[in-house]
Short mmCIF file of C-alpha atoms in Angstrom, two decimals:
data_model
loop_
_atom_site.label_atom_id
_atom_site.label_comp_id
_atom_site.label_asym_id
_atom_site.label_seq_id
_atom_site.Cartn_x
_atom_site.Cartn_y
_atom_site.Cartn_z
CA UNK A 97 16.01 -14.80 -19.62
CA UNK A 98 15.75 -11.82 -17.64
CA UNK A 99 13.47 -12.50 -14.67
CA UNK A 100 10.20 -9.92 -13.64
CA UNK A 101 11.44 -7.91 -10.63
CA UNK A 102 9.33 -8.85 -7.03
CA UNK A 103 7.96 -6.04 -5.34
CA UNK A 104 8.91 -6.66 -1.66
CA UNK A 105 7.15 -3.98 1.08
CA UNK A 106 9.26 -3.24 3.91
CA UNK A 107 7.27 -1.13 6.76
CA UNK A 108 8.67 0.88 9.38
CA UNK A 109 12.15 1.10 6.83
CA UNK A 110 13.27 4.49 8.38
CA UNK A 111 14.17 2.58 11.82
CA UNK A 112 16.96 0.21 12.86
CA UNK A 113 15.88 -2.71 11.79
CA UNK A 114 14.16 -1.54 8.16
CA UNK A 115 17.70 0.34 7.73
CA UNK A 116 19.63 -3.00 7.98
CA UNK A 117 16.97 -5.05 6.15
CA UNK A 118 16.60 -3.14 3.20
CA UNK A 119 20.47 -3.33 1.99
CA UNK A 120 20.48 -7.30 1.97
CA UNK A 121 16.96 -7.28 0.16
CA UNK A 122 18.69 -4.86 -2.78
CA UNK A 123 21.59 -7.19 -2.82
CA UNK A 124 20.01 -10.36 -2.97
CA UNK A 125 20.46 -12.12 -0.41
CA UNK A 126 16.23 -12.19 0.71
CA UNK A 127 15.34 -13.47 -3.00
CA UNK A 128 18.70 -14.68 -4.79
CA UNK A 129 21.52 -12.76 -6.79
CA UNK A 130 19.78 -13.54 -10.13
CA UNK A 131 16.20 -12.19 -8.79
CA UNK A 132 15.80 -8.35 -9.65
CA UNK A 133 13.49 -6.13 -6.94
CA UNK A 134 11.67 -2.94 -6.55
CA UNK A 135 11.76 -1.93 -3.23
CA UNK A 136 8.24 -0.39 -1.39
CA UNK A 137 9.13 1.28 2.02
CA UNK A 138 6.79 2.57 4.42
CA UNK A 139 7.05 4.66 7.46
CA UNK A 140 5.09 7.40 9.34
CA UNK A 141 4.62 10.71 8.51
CA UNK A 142 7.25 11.96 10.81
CA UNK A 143 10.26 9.66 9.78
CA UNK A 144 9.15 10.92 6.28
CA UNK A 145 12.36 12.80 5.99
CA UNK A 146 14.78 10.00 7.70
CA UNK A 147 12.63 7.47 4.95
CA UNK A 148 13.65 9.72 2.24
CA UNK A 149 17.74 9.50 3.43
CA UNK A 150 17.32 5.56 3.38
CA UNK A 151 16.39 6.08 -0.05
CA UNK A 152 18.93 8.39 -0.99
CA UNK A 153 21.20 5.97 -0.04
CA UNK A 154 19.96 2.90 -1.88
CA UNK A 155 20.43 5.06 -5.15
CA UNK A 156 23.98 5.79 -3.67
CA UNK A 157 24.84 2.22 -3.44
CA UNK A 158 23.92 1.85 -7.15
CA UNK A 159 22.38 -1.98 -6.41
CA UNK A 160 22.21 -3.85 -9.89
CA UNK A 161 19.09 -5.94 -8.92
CA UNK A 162 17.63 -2.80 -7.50
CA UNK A 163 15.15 -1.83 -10.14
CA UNK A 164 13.18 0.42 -8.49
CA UNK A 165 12.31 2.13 -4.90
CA UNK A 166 8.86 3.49 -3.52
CA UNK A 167 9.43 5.45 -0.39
CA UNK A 168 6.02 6.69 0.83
CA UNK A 169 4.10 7.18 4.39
CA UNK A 170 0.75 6.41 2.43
CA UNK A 171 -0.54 2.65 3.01
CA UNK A 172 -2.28 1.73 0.18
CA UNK A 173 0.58 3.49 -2.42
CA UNK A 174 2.96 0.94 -0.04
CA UNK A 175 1.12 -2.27 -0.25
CA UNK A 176 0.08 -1.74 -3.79
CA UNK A 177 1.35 -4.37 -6.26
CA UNK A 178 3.81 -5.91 -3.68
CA UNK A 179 4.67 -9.35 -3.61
CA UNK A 180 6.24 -9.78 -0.48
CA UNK A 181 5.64 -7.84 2.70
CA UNK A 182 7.76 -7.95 5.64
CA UNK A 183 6.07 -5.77 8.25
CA UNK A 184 8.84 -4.54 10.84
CA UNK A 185 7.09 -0.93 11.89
CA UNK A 186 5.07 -1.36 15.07
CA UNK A 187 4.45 -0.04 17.96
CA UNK A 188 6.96 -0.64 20.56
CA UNK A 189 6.47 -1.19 24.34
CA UNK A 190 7.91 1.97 26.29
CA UNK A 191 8.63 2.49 30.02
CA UNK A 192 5.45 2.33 32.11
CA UNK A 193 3.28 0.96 29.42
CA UNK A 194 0.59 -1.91 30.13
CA UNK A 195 0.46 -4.63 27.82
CA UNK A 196 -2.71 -3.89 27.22
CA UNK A 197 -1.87 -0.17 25.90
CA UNK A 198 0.47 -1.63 23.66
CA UNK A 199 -1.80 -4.53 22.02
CA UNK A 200 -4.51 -1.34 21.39
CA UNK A 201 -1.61 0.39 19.42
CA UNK A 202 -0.92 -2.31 17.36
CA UNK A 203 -3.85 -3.61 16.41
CA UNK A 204 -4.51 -0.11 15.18
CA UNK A 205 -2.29 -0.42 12.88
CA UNK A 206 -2.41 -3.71 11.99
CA UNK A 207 -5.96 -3.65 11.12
CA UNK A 208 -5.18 -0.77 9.03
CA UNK A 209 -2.67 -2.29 6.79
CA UNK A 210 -3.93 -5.52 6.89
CA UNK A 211 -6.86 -3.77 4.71
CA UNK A 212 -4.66 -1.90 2.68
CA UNK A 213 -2.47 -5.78 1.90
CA UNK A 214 -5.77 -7.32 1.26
CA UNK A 215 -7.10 -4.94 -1.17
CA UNK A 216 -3.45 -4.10 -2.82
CA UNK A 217 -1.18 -6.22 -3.01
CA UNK A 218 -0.08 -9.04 -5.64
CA UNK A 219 -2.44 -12.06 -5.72
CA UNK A 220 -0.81 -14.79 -3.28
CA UNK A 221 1.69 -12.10 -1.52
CA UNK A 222 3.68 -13.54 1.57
CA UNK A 223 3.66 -11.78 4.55
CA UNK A 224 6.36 -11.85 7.75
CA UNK A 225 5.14 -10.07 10.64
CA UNK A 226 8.46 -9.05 12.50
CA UNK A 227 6.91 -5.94 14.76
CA UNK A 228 6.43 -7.34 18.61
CA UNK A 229 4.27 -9.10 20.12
CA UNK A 230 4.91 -10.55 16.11
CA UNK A 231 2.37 -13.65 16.42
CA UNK A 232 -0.16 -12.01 17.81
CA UNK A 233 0.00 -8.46 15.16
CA UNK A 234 -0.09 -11.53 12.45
CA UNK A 235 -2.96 -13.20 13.77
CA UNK A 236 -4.77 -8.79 14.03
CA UNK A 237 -3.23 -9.38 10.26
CA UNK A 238 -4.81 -12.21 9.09
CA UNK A 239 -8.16 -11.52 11.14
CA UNK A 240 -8.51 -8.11 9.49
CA UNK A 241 -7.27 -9.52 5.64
CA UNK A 242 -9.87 -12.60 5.24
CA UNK A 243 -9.12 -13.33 1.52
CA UNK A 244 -4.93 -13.68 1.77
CA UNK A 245 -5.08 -17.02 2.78
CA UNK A 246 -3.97 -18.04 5.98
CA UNK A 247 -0.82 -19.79 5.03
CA UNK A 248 0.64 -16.62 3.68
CA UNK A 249 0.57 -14.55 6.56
CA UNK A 250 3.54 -15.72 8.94
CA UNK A 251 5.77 -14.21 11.81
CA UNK A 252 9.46 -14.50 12.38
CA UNK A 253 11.17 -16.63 15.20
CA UNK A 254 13.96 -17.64 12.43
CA UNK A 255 15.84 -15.13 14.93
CA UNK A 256 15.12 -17.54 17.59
CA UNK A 257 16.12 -20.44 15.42
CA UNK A 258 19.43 -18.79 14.38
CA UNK A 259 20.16 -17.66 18.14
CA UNK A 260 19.91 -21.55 19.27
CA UNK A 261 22.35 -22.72 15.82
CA UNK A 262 24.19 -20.36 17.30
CA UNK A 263 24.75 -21.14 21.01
CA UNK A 264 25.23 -24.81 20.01
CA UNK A 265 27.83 -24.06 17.03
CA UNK A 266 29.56 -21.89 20.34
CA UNK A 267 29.64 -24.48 22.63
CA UNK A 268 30.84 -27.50 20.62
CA UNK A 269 33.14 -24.80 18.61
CA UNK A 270 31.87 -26.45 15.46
CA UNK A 271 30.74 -24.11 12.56
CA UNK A 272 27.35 -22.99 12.60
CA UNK A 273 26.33 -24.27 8.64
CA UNK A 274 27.31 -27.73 10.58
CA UNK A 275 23.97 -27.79 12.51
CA UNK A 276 20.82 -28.61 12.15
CA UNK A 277 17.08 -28.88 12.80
CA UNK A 278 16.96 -27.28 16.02
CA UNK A 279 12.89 -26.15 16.48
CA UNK A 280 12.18 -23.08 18.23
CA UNK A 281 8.10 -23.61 19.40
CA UNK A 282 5.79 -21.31 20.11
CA UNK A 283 6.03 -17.59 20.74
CA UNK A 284 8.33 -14.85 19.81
CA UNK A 285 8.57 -14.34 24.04
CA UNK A 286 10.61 -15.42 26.94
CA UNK A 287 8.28 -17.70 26.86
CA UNK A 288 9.23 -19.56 23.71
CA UNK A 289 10.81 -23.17 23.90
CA UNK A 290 13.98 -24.14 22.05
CA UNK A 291 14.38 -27.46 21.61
CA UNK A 292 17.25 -29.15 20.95
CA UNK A 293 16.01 -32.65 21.37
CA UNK A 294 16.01 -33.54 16.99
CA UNK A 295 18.72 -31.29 16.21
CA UNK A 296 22.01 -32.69 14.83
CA UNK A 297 25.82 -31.49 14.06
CA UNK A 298 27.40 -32.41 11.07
CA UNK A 299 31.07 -34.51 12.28
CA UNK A 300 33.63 -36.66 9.91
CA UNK A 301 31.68 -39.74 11.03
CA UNK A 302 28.32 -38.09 9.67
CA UNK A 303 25.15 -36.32 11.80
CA UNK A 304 25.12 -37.02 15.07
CA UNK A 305 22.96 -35.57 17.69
CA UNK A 306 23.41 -32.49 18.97
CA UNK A 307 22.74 -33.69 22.61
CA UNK A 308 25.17 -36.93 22.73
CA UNK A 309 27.73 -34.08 21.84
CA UNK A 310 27.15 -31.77 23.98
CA UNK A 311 26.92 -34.28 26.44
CA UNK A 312 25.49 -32.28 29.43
CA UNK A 313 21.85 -32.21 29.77
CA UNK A 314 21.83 -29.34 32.42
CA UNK A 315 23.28 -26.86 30.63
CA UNK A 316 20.80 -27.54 27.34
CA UNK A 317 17.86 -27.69 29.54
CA UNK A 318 18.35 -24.81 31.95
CA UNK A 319 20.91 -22.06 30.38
CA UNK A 320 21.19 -23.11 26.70
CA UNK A 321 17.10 -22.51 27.09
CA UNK A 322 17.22 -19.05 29.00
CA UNK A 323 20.34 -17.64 26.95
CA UNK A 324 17.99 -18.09 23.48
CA UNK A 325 15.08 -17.04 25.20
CA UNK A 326 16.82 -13.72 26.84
CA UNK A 327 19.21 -13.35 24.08
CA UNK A 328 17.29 -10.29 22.73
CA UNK A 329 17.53 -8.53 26.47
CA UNK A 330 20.95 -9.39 26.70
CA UNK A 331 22.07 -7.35 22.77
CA UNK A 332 19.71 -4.28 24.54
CA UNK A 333 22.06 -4.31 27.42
CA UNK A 334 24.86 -4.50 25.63
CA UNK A 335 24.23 -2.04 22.65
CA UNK A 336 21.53 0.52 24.20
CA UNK A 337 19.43 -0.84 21.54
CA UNK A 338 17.29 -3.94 20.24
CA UNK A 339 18.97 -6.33 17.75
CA UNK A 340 18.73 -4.97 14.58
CA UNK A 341 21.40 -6.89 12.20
CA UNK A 342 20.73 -9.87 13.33
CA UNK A 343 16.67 -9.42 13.06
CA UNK A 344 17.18 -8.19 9.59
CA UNK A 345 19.48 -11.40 8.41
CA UNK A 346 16.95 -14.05 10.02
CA UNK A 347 13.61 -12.05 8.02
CA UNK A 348 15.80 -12.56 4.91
CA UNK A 349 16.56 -16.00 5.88
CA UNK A 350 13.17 -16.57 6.43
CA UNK A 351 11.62 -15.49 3.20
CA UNK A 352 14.30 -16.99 0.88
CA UNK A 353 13.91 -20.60 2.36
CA UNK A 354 9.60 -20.18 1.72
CA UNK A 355 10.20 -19.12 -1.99
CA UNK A 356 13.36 -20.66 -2.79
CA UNK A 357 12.58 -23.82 -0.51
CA UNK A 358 14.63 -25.56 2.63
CA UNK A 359 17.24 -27.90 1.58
CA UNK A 360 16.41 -31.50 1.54
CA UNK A 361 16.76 -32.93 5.33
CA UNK A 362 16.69 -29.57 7.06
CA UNK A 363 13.66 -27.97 9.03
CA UNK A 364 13.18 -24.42 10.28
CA UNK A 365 11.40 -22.12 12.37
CA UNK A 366 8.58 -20.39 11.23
CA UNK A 367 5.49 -19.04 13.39
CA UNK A 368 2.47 -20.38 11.30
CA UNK A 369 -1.33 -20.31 11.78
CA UNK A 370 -1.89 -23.73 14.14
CA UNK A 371 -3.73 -25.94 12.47
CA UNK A 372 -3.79 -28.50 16.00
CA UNK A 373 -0.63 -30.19 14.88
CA UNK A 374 1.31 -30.97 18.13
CA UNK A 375 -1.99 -30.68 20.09
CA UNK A 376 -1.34 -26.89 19.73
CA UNK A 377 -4.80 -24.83 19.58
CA UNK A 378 -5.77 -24.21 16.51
CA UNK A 379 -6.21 -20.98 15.38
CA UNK A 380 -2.47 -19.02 17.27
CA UNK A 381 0.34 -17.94 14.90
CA UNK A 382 2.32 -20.38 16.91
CA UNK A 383 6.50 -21.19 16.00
CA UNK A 384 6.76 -24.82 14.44
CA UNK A 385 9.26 -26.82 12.48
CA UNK A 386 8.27 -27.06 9.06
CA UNK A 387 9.87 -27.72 5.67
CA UNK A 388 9.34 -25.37 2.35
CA UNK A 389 9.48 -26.19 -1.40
CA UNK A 390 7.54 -24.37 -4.07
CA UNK A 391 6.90 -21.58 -2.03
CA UNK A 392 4.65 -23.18 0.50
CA UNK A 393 5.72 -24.12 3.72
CA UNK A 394 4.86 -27.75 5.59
CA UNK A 395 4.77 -28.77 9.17
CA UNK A 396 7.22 -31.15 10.03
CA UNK A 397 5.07 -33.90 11.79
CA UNK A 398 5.61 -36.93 13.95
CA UNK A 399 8.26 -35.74 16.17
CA UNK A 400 8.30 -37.51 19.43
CA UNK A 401 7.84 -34.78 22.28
CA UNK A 402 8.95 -35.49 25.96
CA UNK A 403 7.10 -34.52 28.92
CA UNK A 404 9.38 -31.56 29.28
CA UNK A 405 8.81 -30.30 26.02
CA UNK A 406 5.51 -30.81 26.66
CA UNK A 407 5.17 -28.53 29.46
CA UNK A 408 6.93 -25.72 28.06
CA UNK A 409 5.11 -25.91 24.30
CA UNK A 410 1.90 -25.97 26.45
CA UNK A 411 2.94 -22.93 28.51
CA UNK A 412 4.30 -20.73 25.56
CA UNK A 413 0.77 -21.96 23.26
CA UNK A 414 -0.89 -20.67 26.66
CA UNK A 415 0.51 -17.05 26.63
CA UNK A 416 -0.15 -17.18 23.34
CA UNK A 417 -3.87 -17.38 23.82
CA UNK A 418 -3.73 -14.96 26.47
CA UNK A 419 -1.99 -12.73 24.04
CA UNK A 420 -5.10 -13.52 21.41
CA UNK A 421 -8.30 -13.22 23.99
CA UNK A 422 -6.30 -9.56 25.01
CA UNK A 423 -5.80 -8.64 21.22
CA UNK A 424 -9.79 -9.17 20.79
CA UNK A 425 -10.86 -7.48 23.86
CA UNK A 426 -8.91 -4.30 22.42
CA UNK A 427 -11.35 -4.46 19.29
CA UNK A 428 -14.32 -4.15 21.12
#
């Protein structure tokens, strides 16, 4: 049986990161090769004619699950119907600009689609804020779209997650599908804390952890820390511009483990509305571990925390309410 295509919204798809996203969503690999889509894309007015190449080219590549595309630089004909929204277009932080500035742009706009989400989209559509500073444009989200419940509006730091798989697949020179359940906390910042200290690595004698095998404490609590943290500073330097590949992969990754589910044993990273777990404050789109199945995602609870975790989930959950008290103050 045939299944009903998904609607999944992808804003700001005329830039970098919206033209590497929307190729993996049309083949699959965001909701499964059996799982047909019609892709929504959104940009402003004057990418209008870049958004209309993107979708010249999606009918080029002649995608089989592709069933449909909607490339627009009107809101509500964007959000309307959609099941899934992954919102990449923000407004980005340019030379000479105050934080401040840049939190006033963005909560511009996302107070303005967060209306045009709540009033039409699909009953229970998931949202993954990807646009910078991403936790704090979901929490403008979900402030400004009271009836999507709060458990549907998320932001990505599966990027983060997938950096720190990475660096530890790198040094132990193991493959990366080998390990596991590292936890990215907190922030989608320089701030955020990757934490190694429950993650494992899959070896002929079965998991062990990831820290008896690397086997140097130093390096995974001083530059293992600052290479995931800078990581996204270190592709700008290198390329000339902000990762765009790899952003794309981790949203997909992200979506497909909350509506397909997380395989049994295995955590992720997903920033989530607080709900105190961890002692975080309640109320921050704040990174935890959690586990997904049915389409619902669960925080992964009773992990014992160290005193140096502890300082640096504090710090990042403390930015992160700095970030929230500045977002308000920008809608007065």
């Amino acid at each position: 049986m045939a299944k009903d295509p998904v609607r999944v919204l992808v804003t700001g798809a005329a830039g970098q990161i919206g033209y590497a996203l929307v190729p993996m969503v049309a083949r699959g690999i965001m909701l499964g090769p059996d799982q047909p889509v019609i892709l929504h894309m959104l940009d402003i007015p004057p990418a209008a004619e870049a958004l209309n190449g993107v979708k010249m080219e999606l009918v080029d590549a002649a995608f089989p699950l592709l069933k449909g595309v909607v490339a627009t630089t009107d809101v509500v004909e964007a959000c309307t119907g959609v099941n899934v929204a992954v919102m990449v277009g923000g407004f980005p932080r340019k030379e000479g600009m105050e934080r401040k500035d840049v939190m006033t742009k963005n909560v511009s706009i996302y107070k303005a689609q967060a209306s045009a989400l709540e009033q039409h989209a699909a009953a229970n559509c998931k949202v993954l804020v990807v646009a910078n500073p991403a936790n704090t444009n979901a929490l403008i989200l979900k402030e400004f779209a009271p009836s999507i419940p709060e458990k549907n509006i998320t932001c990505l730091t599966r990027l983060d997650h997938n950096r720190a798989l990475g660096q530890i697949s790198e040094r132990l020179n193991v493959q990366v599908s080998d390990v596991k359940n590292v936890i990215i906390w907190g922030n989608h910042s320089s701030t955020q804390y990757p934490d190694v200290n429950h993650a494992t690595v899959k070896t002929a004698a079965g998991d062990k952890p990831a820290r008896e095998l690397v086997a140097n404490d130093e390096w995974l609590n001083g530059e293992f820390i600052s290479t995931v943290q800078q990581r996204g500073a270190a592709i700008i330097k290198a390329r000339k511009l902000s990762s765009a590949l790899s952003a794309a992969s981790s949203a997909c990754d992200h979506i497909r483990d909350w509506v397909l589910g997380t395989p049994e044993g295995t955590w992720v990273s997903m920033g989530v509305y607080s709900d105190g777990s961890y002692n975080v404050p309640a109320g921050l789109i704040y990174s935890f571990p959690v586990t997904c199945k049915n389409g619902e995602w669960c925080i992964v609870q009773g992990l014992p925390i160290n005193e140096l975790s502890r300082k640096k989930m504090d710090l990042t959950a403390q930015e992160l309410s700095e970030e929230k008290a500045l977002a308000y103050s920008c809608l007065s």
